[in-house]
Short mmCIF file of N, CA and C in Angstrom, two decimals:
data_model
loop_
_atom_site.label_atom_id
_atom_site.label_comp_id
_atom_site.label_asym_id
_atom_site.label_seq_id
_atom_site.Cartn_x
_atom_site.Cartn_y
_atom_site.Cartn_z
N MET A 293 10.84 -2.98 -26.64
CA MET A 293 9.94 -3.91 -25.98
C MET A 293 10.48 -2.82 -23.96
N THR A 294 9.37 -2.33 -23.49
CA THR A 294 10.16 -1.36 -22.51
C THR A 294 9.73 -2.07 -20.81
N LEU A 295 10.08 -1.67 -20.24
CA LEU A 295 9.78 -2.55 -19.28
C LEU A 295 8.69 -2.36 -18.12
N ARG A 296 7.98 -2.32 -17.28
CA ARG A 296 6.83 -2.04 -16.87
C ARG A 296 6.57 -2.92 -15.14
N THR A 297 5.90 -2.59 -14.48
CA THR A 297 6.09 -2.99 -13.27
C THR A 297 5.40 -4.53 -12.77
N GLY A 298 5.84 -5.55 -12.86
CA GLY A 298 5.35 -7.07 -12.71
C GLY A 298 3.91 -7.02 -11.84
N HIS A 299 4.47 -7.22 -10.78
CA HIS A 299 4.28 -7.25 -9.13
C HIS A 299 5.42 -6.70 -8.86
N THR A 300 4.42 -6.14 -7.38
CA THR A 300 5.83 -6.42 -6.33
C THR A 300 5.41 -7.19 -4.98
N GLY A 301 6.34 -7.48 -4.69
CA GLY A 301 6.86 -8.38 -3.74
C GLY A 301 6.91 -7.57 -2.50
N LEU A 302 6.46 -8.25 -1.01
CA LEU A 302 6.75 -7.53 0.06
C LEU A 302 7.37 -8.65 0.79
N ASN A 303 7.91 -8.09 1.83
CA ASN A 303 8.39 -9.49 3.00
C ASN A 303 7.46 -8.88 4.28
N VAL A 304 6.91 -9.88 4.89
CA VAL A 304 5.82 -9.41 6.26
C VAL A 304 6.87 -9.84 7.67
N THR A 305 6.23 -9.53 8.11
CA THR A 305 6.47 -10.57 9.56
C THR A 305 5.53 -11.74 10.27
N ASP A 306 4.48 -11.32 9.81
CA ASP A 306 2.68 -12.34 10.23
C ASP A 306 2.45 -12.16 8.86
N LEU A 307 2.17 -13.57 7.81
CA LEU A 307 1.57 -13.73 7.42
C LEU A 307 -0.19 -13.31 7.11
N ASP A 308 -0.80 -14.04 8.12
CA ASP A 308 -2.51 -14.29 8.24
C ASP A 308 -2.06 -12.94 8.67
N ARG A 309 -1.51 -11.98 9.53
CA ARG A 309 -1.85 -9.84 9.28
C ARG A 309 -1.91 -10.16 8.23
N SER A 310 -1.11 -9.80 7.31
CA SER A 310 -0.73 -9.07 6.26
C SER A 310 -1.63 -9.03 5.09
N LEU A 311 -2.01 -10.28 5.20
CA LEU A 311 -3.28 -11.09 3.84
C LEU A 311 -4.12 -10.67 4.73
N ALA A 312 -5.07 -10.94 5.89
CA ALA A 312 -6.02 -10.23 6.69
C ALA A 312 -5.92 -8.99 6.10
N PHE A 313 -5.34 -7.97 5.95
CA PHE A 313 -5.28 -6.61 6.11
C PHE A 313 -5.10 -6.30 4.05
N TYR A 314 -4.13 -7.00 3.19
CA TYR A 314 -4.62 -6.81 2.35
C TYR A 314 -5.24 -7.50 1.52
N ARG A 315 -7.03 -8.56 2.15
CA ARG A 315 -7.69 -8.90 0.92
C ARG A 315 -8.51 -8.26 1.58
N ASP A 316 -8.92 -8.10 3.40
CA ASP A 316 -9.68 -8.10 3.83
C ASP A 316 -10.26 -6.00 4.03
N VAL A 317 -9.08 -5.30 3.85
CA VAL A 317 -9.42 -3.86 3.55
C VAL A 317 -9.22 -3.39 3.06
N LEU A 318 -7.90 -4.00 1.97
CA LEU A 318 -7.75 -3.37 1.25
C LEU A 318 -8.88 -4.05 -0.57
N GLY A 319 -8.77 -4.86 -0.47
CA GLY A 319 -10.32 -5.50 -1.49
C GLY A 319 -9.01 -6.45 -2.71
N PHE A 320 -8.35 -7.22 -2.14
CA PHE A 320 -7.18 -7.33 -3.43
C PHE A 320 -8.11 -9.05 -2.79
N THR A 321 -7.46 -9.67 -4.18
CA THR A 321 -8.10 -11.14 -4.17
C THR A 321 -6.66 -11.80 -3.96
N LEU A 322 -7.37 -12.75 -3.11
CA LEU A 322 -5.81 -14.45 -2.58
C LEU A 322 -6.16 -15.75 -4.03
N LEU A 323 -4.86 -15.64 -4.79
CA LEU A 323 -4.90 -15.97 -6.24
C LEU A 323 -3.99 -17.53 -5.97
N ALA A 324 -2.99 -17.47 -4.45
CA ALA A 324 -2.52 -18.74 -4.39
C ALA A 324 -2.04 -18.42 -3.14
N GLU A 325 -1.64 -19.51 -2.18
CA GLU A 325 -0.80 -19.34 -0.77
C GLU A 325 0.41 -20.80 -0.47
N GLY A 326 1.14 -20.28 0.15
CA GLY A 326 2.02 -21.11 0.45
C GLY A 326 1.99 -21.81 1.84
N LYS A 327 2.06 -22.43 2.77
CA LYS A 327 1.57 -22.85 4.36
C LYS A 327 2.60 -23.68 5.09
N GLU A 328 3.62 -23.87 3.84
CA GLU A 328 4.28 -24.56 4.59
C GLU A 328 4.78 -23.83 5.71
N ASP A 329 5.40 -24.10 6.89
CA ASP A 329 5.75 -23.32 7.76
C ASP A 329 7.17 -22.11 7.37
N ASP A 330 7.95 -22.76 6.65
CA ASP A 330 9.50 -22.29 6.87
C ASP A 330 9.43 -21.73 4.93
N ARG A 331 7.70 -21.66 4.97
CA ARG A 331 7.35 -21.21 3.26
C ARG A 331 6.50 -20.63 3.38
N ARG A 332 5.66 -19.95 4.26
CA ARG A 332 4.58 -19.28 3.73
C ARG A 332 4.80 -17.86 3.07
N TYR A 333 3.89 -17.94 2.41
CA TYR A 333 3.64 -17.16 1.22
C TYR A 333 2.20 -16.65 0.61
N ALA A 334 1.65 -15.74 -0.07
CA ALA A 334 0.80 -15.32 -0.74
C ALA A 334 0.66 -14.86 -1.86
N PHE A 335 -0.25 -15.22 -3.12
CA PHE A 335 -0.09 -13.85 -4.67
C PHE A 335 -1.04 -13.18 -4.11
N LEU A 336 -1.41 -12.31 -4.65
CA LEU A 336 -2.82 -11.73 -4.53
C LEU A 336 -2.68 -10.83 -5.99
N GLY A 337 -4.40 -10.64 -6.42
CA GLY A 337 -4.25 -9.64 -7.78
C GLY A 337 -5.41 -8.99 -7.22
N ASP A 338 -5.79 -8.49 -8.63
CA ASP A 338 -6.33 -7.72 -8.26
C ASP A 338 -8.37 -8.01 -9.14
N GLY A 339 -8.68 -8.98 -9.28
CA GLY A 339 -9.51 -9.83 -10.24
C GLY A 339 -8.68 -10.26 -11.65
N GLY A 340 -8.17 -10.71 -11.77
CA GLY A 340 -7.38 -10.89 -12.86
C GLY A 340 -6.53 -12.42 -12.57
N ASP A 341 -5.99 -13.16 -13.40
CA ASP A 341 -5.21 -14.32 -12.69
C ASP A 341 -3.87 -13.96 -11.94
N SER A 342 -3.02 -12.58 -13.06
CA SER A 342 -1.65 -12.56 -12.30
C SER A 342 -1.47 -11.83 -10.73
N PRO A 343 -0.31 -12.10 -10.13
CA PRO A 343 -0.68 -11.60 -9.10
C PRO A 343 -0.34 -9.72 -9.58
N VAL A 344 -0.94 -9.13 -8.89
CA VAL A 344 -0.51 -6.99 -8.48
C VAL A 344 0.87 -7.33 -6.49
N LEU A 345 0.46 -8.14 -6.05
CA LEU A 345 1.00 -7.95 -5.06
C LEU A 345 1.89 -9.31 -4.56
N THR A 346 2.69 -9.43 -3.82
CA THR A 346 3.11 -11.32 -3.12
C THR A 346 3.59 -10.79 -2.02
N LEU A 347 3.23 -11.50 -0.78
CA LEU A 347 3.79 -10.89 0.77
C LEU A 347 4.17 -12.54 0.74
N TRP A 348 5.28 -12.50 1.32
CA TRP A 348 6.54 -13.09 1.67
C TRP A 348 7.16 -13.44 3.57
N GLN A 349 6.23 -14.30 4.11
CA GLN A 349 7.03 -14.20 5.54
C GLN A 349 8.61 -14.95 5.93
N GLN A 350 9.19 -13.53 5.76
CA GLN A 350 10.38 -13.83 5.90
C GLN A 350 10.92 -12.46 6.66
N ALA A 351 10.46 -11.51 7.02
CA ALA A 351 11.14 -10.28 7.55
C ALA A 351 10.73 -11.12 9.30
N GLU A 352 11.67 -10.18 9.52
CA GLU A 352 11.80 -10.63 11.78
C GLU A 352 11.67 -9.22 11.85
N GLY A 353 11.41 -8.12 11.85
CA GLY A 353 11.30 -6.61 12.03
C GLY A 353 10.41 -5.80 11.49
N PRO A 354 9.74 -5.19 11.80
CA PRO A 354 8.66 -4.34 10.54
C PRO A 354 10.03 -3.67 9.49
N TYR A 355 9.18 -2.68 8.78
CA TYR A 355 9.92 -2.23 7.89
C TYR A 355 10.84 -0.66 8.61
N ASP A 356 11.84 -0.38 7.60
CA ASP A 356 12.60 1.01 8.08
C ASP A 356 12.78 1.24 6.87
N ARG A 357 11.91 2.85 7.29
CA ARG A 357 12.64 3.88 6.48
C ARG A 357 13.86 4.11 6.00
N ALA A 358 14.97 3.57 7.13
CA ALA A 358 16.53 3.87 7.15
C ALA A 358 17.20 3.33 6.35
N ARG A 359 16.60 2.00 5.75
CA ARG A 359 17.39 0.81 5.60
C ARG A 359 17.10 1.37 3.43
N ALA A 360 18.04 1.00 2.62
CA ALA A 360 17.68 0.70 1.30
C ALA A 360 16.74 -0.32 0.67
N GLY A 361 15.93 0.09 0.16
CA GLY A 361 15.00 -0.70 -0.65
C GLY A 361 13.50 0.15 -1.07
N LEU A 362 12.65 -0.42 -0.40
CA LEU A 362 10.85 -0.41 -0.87
C LEU A 362 10.60 1.30 -0.36
N HIS A 363 10.86 2.32 -1.50
CA HIS A 363 10.36 3.62 0.02
C HIS A 363 8.86 3.26 0.27
N HIS A 364 7.91 3.48 -0.73
CA HIS A 364 6.21 2.95 -0.18
C HIS A 364 5.87 2.65 -1.32
N LEU A 365 4.85 2.11 -1.48
CA LEU A 365 4.02 1.56 -2.40
C LEU A 365 2.83 2.16 -2.60
N ALA A 366 2.71 2.34 -4.26
CA ALA A 366 1.69 3.63 -4.27
C ALA A 366 0.67 2.14 -5.29
N PHE A 367 -0.70 2.71 -4.64
CA PHE A 367 -1.59 1.87 -5.62
C PHE A 367 -2.64 3.58 -6.66
N THR A 368 -3.69 3.38 -7.49
CA THR A 368 -4.39 4.28 -8.05
C THR A 368 -5.66 3.84 -8.01
N ALA A 369 -6.12 4.53 -7.54
CA ALA A 369 -7.73 4.76 -7.76
C ALA A 369 -8.73 4.33 -8.89
N ASP A 370 -9.64 4.80 -8.73
CA ASP A 370 -10.30 5.00 -10.41
C ASP A 370 -11.35 6.43 -10.19
N SER A 371 -11.31 6.75 -8.75
CA SER A 371 -12.47 7.96 -8.54
C SER A 371 -11.57 8.78 -7.08
N LEU A 372 -12.07 9.54 -7.25
CA LEU A 372 -11.24 10.45 -5.40
C LEU A 372 -12.75 10.27 -4.22
N ALA A 373 -13.66 9.58 -4.99
CA ALA A 373 -14.70 8.41 -4.28
C ALA A 373 -14.27 7.34 -3.67
N ARG A 374 -13.59 7.16 -4.05
CA ARG A 374 -13.35 5.50 -3.72
C ARG A 374 -11.70 5.56 -3.02
N VAL A 375 -10.79 6.67 -2.83
CA VAL A 375 -10.14 6.48 -2.17
C VAL A 375 -10.88 7.06 -1.09
N GLU A 376 -11.55 7.99 -0.60
CA GLU A 376 -11.94 8.27 0.18
C GLU A 376 -12.94 6.68 0.77
N ARG A 377 -13.53 5.92 0.47
CA ARG A 377 -14.11 4.73 0.49
C ARG A 377 -12.97 4.18 1.52
N TYR A 378 -12.11 3.97 0.83
CA TYR A 378 -10.35 3.13 1.57
C TYR A 378 -10.32 4.27 2.71
N GLN A 379 -10.38 5.57 2.84
CA GLN A 379 -10.61 6.20 3.95
C GLN A 379 -10.66 5.32 4.45
N GLN A 380 -11.79 5.09 4.41
CA GLN A 380 -13.20 5.35 5.84
C GLN A 380 -12.35 3.77 6.52
N ALA A 381 -12.73 2.40 5.80
CA ALA A 381 -12.40 1.07 5.63
C ALA A 381 -11.18 1.33 6.28
N LEU A 382 -10.15 1.82 5.95
CA LEU A 382 -9.22 2.06 7.21
C LEU A 382 -8.64 2.59 7.51
N SER A 383 -9.26 3.48 8.06
CA SER A 383 -9.92 4.12 9.34
C SER A 383 -10.55 2.94 10.82
N ALA A 384 -11.73 2.36 9.84
CA ALA A 384 -12.28 1.50 10.74
C ALA A 384 -11.67 0.70 11.51
N HIS A 385 -10.13 0.02 10.69
CA HIS A 385 -9.68 -1.14 10.41
C HIS A 385 -8.70 -0.09 12.06
N GLY A 386 -8.11 1.12 11.85
CA GLY A 386 -7.44 1.42 12.91
C GLY A 386 -6.09 1.76 12.11
N VAL A 387 -5.64 1.96 10.97
CA VAL A 387 -4.89 1.92 10.56
C VAL A 387 -3.88 3.54 11.24
N ASP A 388 -2.68 3.93 10.90
CA ASP A 388 -1.68 4.76 11.03
C ASP A 388 -1.71 5.49 9.67
N PHE A 389 -3.01 6.40 9.44
CA PHE A 389 -1.81 8.28 8.70
C PHE A 389 -1.04 8.47 8.67
N ALA A 390 -0.37 9.35 7.73
CA ALA A 390 0.69 10.02 8.12
C ALA A 390 0.37 10.97 7.93
N TYR A 391 -0.92 11.80 7.08
CA TYR A 391 -2.11 12.89 6.70
C TYR A 391 -2.93 13.06 7.38
N GLU A 392 -3.87 13.75 8.11
CA GLU A 392 -4.84 14.54 8.17
C GLU A 392 -5.63 14.13 6.25
N GLY A 393 -6.73 13.26 5.90
CA GLY A 393 -6.96 12.96 5.39
C GLY A 393 -6.94 12.52 3.71
N VAL A 394 -7.58 13.19 2.63
CA VAL A 394 -6.97 13.16 1.30
C VAL A 394 -6.39 14.88 1.21
N VAL A 395 -5.12 14.98 0.68
CA VAL A 395 -4.31 15.58 0.54
C VAL A 395 -3.36 15.62 -1.12
N ALA A 396 -3.26 16.74 -1.24
CA ALA A 396 -2.28 16.86 -3.28
C ALA A 396 -1.20 16.39 -3.17
N HIS A 397 -0.59 15.95 -3.81
CA HIS A 397 0.74 15.30 -3.91
C HIS A 397 1.85 16.45 -3.85
N ARG A 398 1.39 18.08 -4.55
CA ARG A 398 2.30 19.02 -3.66
C ARG A 398 1.45 20.03 -4.03
N GLU A 399 1.64 20.88 -3.71
CA GLU A 399 0.85 22.41 -3.68
C GLU A 399 0.28 23.04 -4.53
N GLY A 400 -0.95 22.73 -4.91
CA GLY A 400 -1.41 23.12 -6.40
C GLY A 400 -1.71 21.96 -7.19
N ALA A 401 -1.18 20.98 -7.59
CA ALA A 401 -1.29 19.07 -8.00
C ALA A 401 -2.80 19.73 -8.12
N ALA A 402 -3.81 18.81 -9.29
CA ALA A 402 -4.79 17.77 -9.44
C ALA A 402 -4.40 16.90 -8.50
N SER A 403 -3.33 16.17 -8.33
CA SER A 403 -3.82 14.42 -7.74
C SER A 403 -2.94 14.24 -6.82
N GLY A 404 -3.57 13.32 -5.86
CA GLY A 404 -3.17 13.74 -4.65
C GLY A 404 -4.20 11.75 -4.00
N GLY A 405 -3.91 12.11 -3.12
CA GLY A 405 -4.82 10.65 -1.82
C GLY A 405 -4.69 10.76 -0.56
N ILE A 406 -4.22 9.28 0.02
CA ILE A 406 -3.95 9.12 1.49
C ILE A 406 -3.00 8.31 1.75
N PHE A 407 -1.81 8.56 2.19
CA PHE A 407 -0.43 7.85 2.89
C PHE A 407 -0.79 7.18 4.21
N PHE A 408 -0.30 6.07 4.01
CA PHE A 408 -0.98 5.48 5.57
C PHE A 408 0.13 4.45 5.15
N HIS A 409 -0.21 3.13 6.42
CA HIS A 409 1.17 2.14 7.01
C HIS A 409 0.69 0.51 6.85
N ASP A 410 1.10 -0.30 6.09
CA ASP A 410 0.09 -1.59 6.47
C ASP A 410 0.95 -2.10 8.10
N PRO A 411 0.16 -3.19 8.66
CA PRO A 411 1.30 -3.85 9.48
C PRO A 411 2.45 -3.87 10.16
N ASP A 412 3.02 -3.82 9.16
CA ASP A 412 4.83 -3.69 8.88
C ASP A 412 5.24 -2.68 9.12
N GLY A 413 3.97 -1.58 8.87
CA GLY A 413 4.91 -0.41 8.81
C GLY A 413 5.20 0.05 7.68
N THR A 414 4.96 -0.84 6.56
CA THR A 414 5.45 -0.50 4.88
C THR A 414 5.08 1.00 4.67
N ARG A 415 5.06 1.65 4.30
CA ARG A 415 4.99 3.26 3.11
C ARG A 415 3.81 2.74 1.84
N LEU A 416 2.52 3.01 2.55
CA LEU A 416 1.41 2.48 1.55
C LEU A 416 0.57 4.02 0.95
N GLU A 417 0.43 4.24 -0.22
CA GLU A 417 -0.23 5.54 -1.13
C GLU A 417 -1.54 4.78 -1.48
N ILE A 418 -2.38 5.51 -1.52
CA ILE A 418 -3.91 5.19 -2.60
C ILE A 418 -4.56 6.61 -3.36
N SER A 419 -3.91 7.17 -4.34
CA SER A 419 -4.39 8.20 -5.38
C SER A 419 -5.11 7.64 -6.26
N VAL A 420 -5.48 9.42 -6.63
CA VAL A 420 -5.75 9.95 -7.85
C VAL A 420 -5.36 10.91 -8.72
N PRO A 421 -5.54 10.30 -9.87
CA PRO A 421 -4.74 11.44 -10.85
C PRO A 421 -4.93 13.02 -10.96
N HIS A 422 -6.12 13.14 -10.75
CA HIS A 422 -7.19 14.43 -11.08
C HIS A 422 -8.94 14.87 -9.77
N GLY A 423 -8.89 15.56 -9.47
CA GLY A 423 -9.72 16.09 -8.68
C GLY A 423 -9.85 16.92 -7.56
N LEU A 424 -7.55 17.09 -7.13
CA LEU A 424 -7.31 17.72 -6.03
C LEU A 424 -7.33 18.74 -5.75
N GLU A 425 -7.53 19.55 -6.98
CA GLU A 425 -6.74 20.88 -6.95
C GLU A 425 -6.67 21.67 -6.16
N ASN A 426 -8.21 21.62 -5.45
CA ASN A 426 -7.93 22.58 -4.04
C ASN A 426 -7.51 21.80 -3.01
N ALA A 427 -6.62 20.75 -2.46
CA ALA A 427 -7.04 20.18 -1.22
C ALA A 427 -5.37 20.57 -1.09
N PRO A 428 -5.38 20.80 0.49
CA PRO A 428 -4.37 20.91 0.94
C PRO A 428 -2.63 20.29 0.72
N ALA A 429 -2.16 20.39 0.87
CA ALA A 429 -0.67 19.77 0.13
C ALA A 429 0.48 19.98 1.82
N PRO A 430 0.48 18.67 2.32
CA PRO A 430 1.68 19.01 3.96
C PRO A 430 3.10 19.62 3.73
N HIS A 431 2.99 19.64 2.68
CA HIS A 431 4.16 19.85 2.29
C HIS A 431 4.09 20.98 1.06
N THR A 432 5.00 22.16 1.59
CA THR A 432 5.11 23.32 0.31
C THR A 432 6.72 23.41 -0.22
N SER A 433 7.59 22.54 -0.14
CA SER A 433 9.14 22.20 -0.74
C SER A 433 9.45 20.87 -1.25
N ALA A 434 8.52 19.55 -1.37
CA ALA A 434 8.58 18.85 -1.32
C ALA A 434 7.15 17.49 -1.65
N PRO A 435 7.37 17.36 -2.74
CA PRO A 435 6.64 15.93 -3.13
C PRO A 435 5.62 15.57 -1.78
N THR A 436 4.46 15.08 -1.72
CA THR A 436 3.68 14.26 -0.17
C THR A 436 4.06 13.11 -0.05
N CYS A 437 4.46 12.72 -0.81
CA CYS A 437 4.41 11.01 -1.22
C CYS A 437 6.07 10.80 -1.08
N GLY A 438 7.42 12.01 -0.81
CA GLY A 438 8.06 11.48 -0.73
C GLY A 438 8.69 11.02 0.69
N PHE A 439 8.05 11.87 1.61
CA PHE A 439 8.91 12.04 3.03
C PHE A 439 7.40 12.23 4.55
N PHE A 440 7.34 10.37 4.42
CA PHE A 440 5.72 10.37 5.19
C PHE A 440 6.48 9.49 5.69
#
């Protein structure tokens, strides 16, 4: 048997704020929620019964890219048009983007997407595997997702 990712769990500083972002802006479905003061969490899905993302209100400060652990969380969209719709929704929400517009994963790549931060500063990506053959790449010597 080969292992595959089941779900991703993120520590957050404010569950209500993060839940609103991932549910209302990115479109995840709330599957379950813990509301006890010292045990707040949310299980989020993508239309099925299984969680895709879990949020745990356990962090005392924002994401720290200098610490070991999660580098970034990448989501795959079904079309470039869908990535562009996410970009519009995220812009309307005032999200901090790492790059201007939809960019390639590297120079000459057909894949790419948008790179941004959630309310706690966690680095996120929404990409597609093709359709960006002529899109710019922010870096010529390294993968776009590696250093944002």
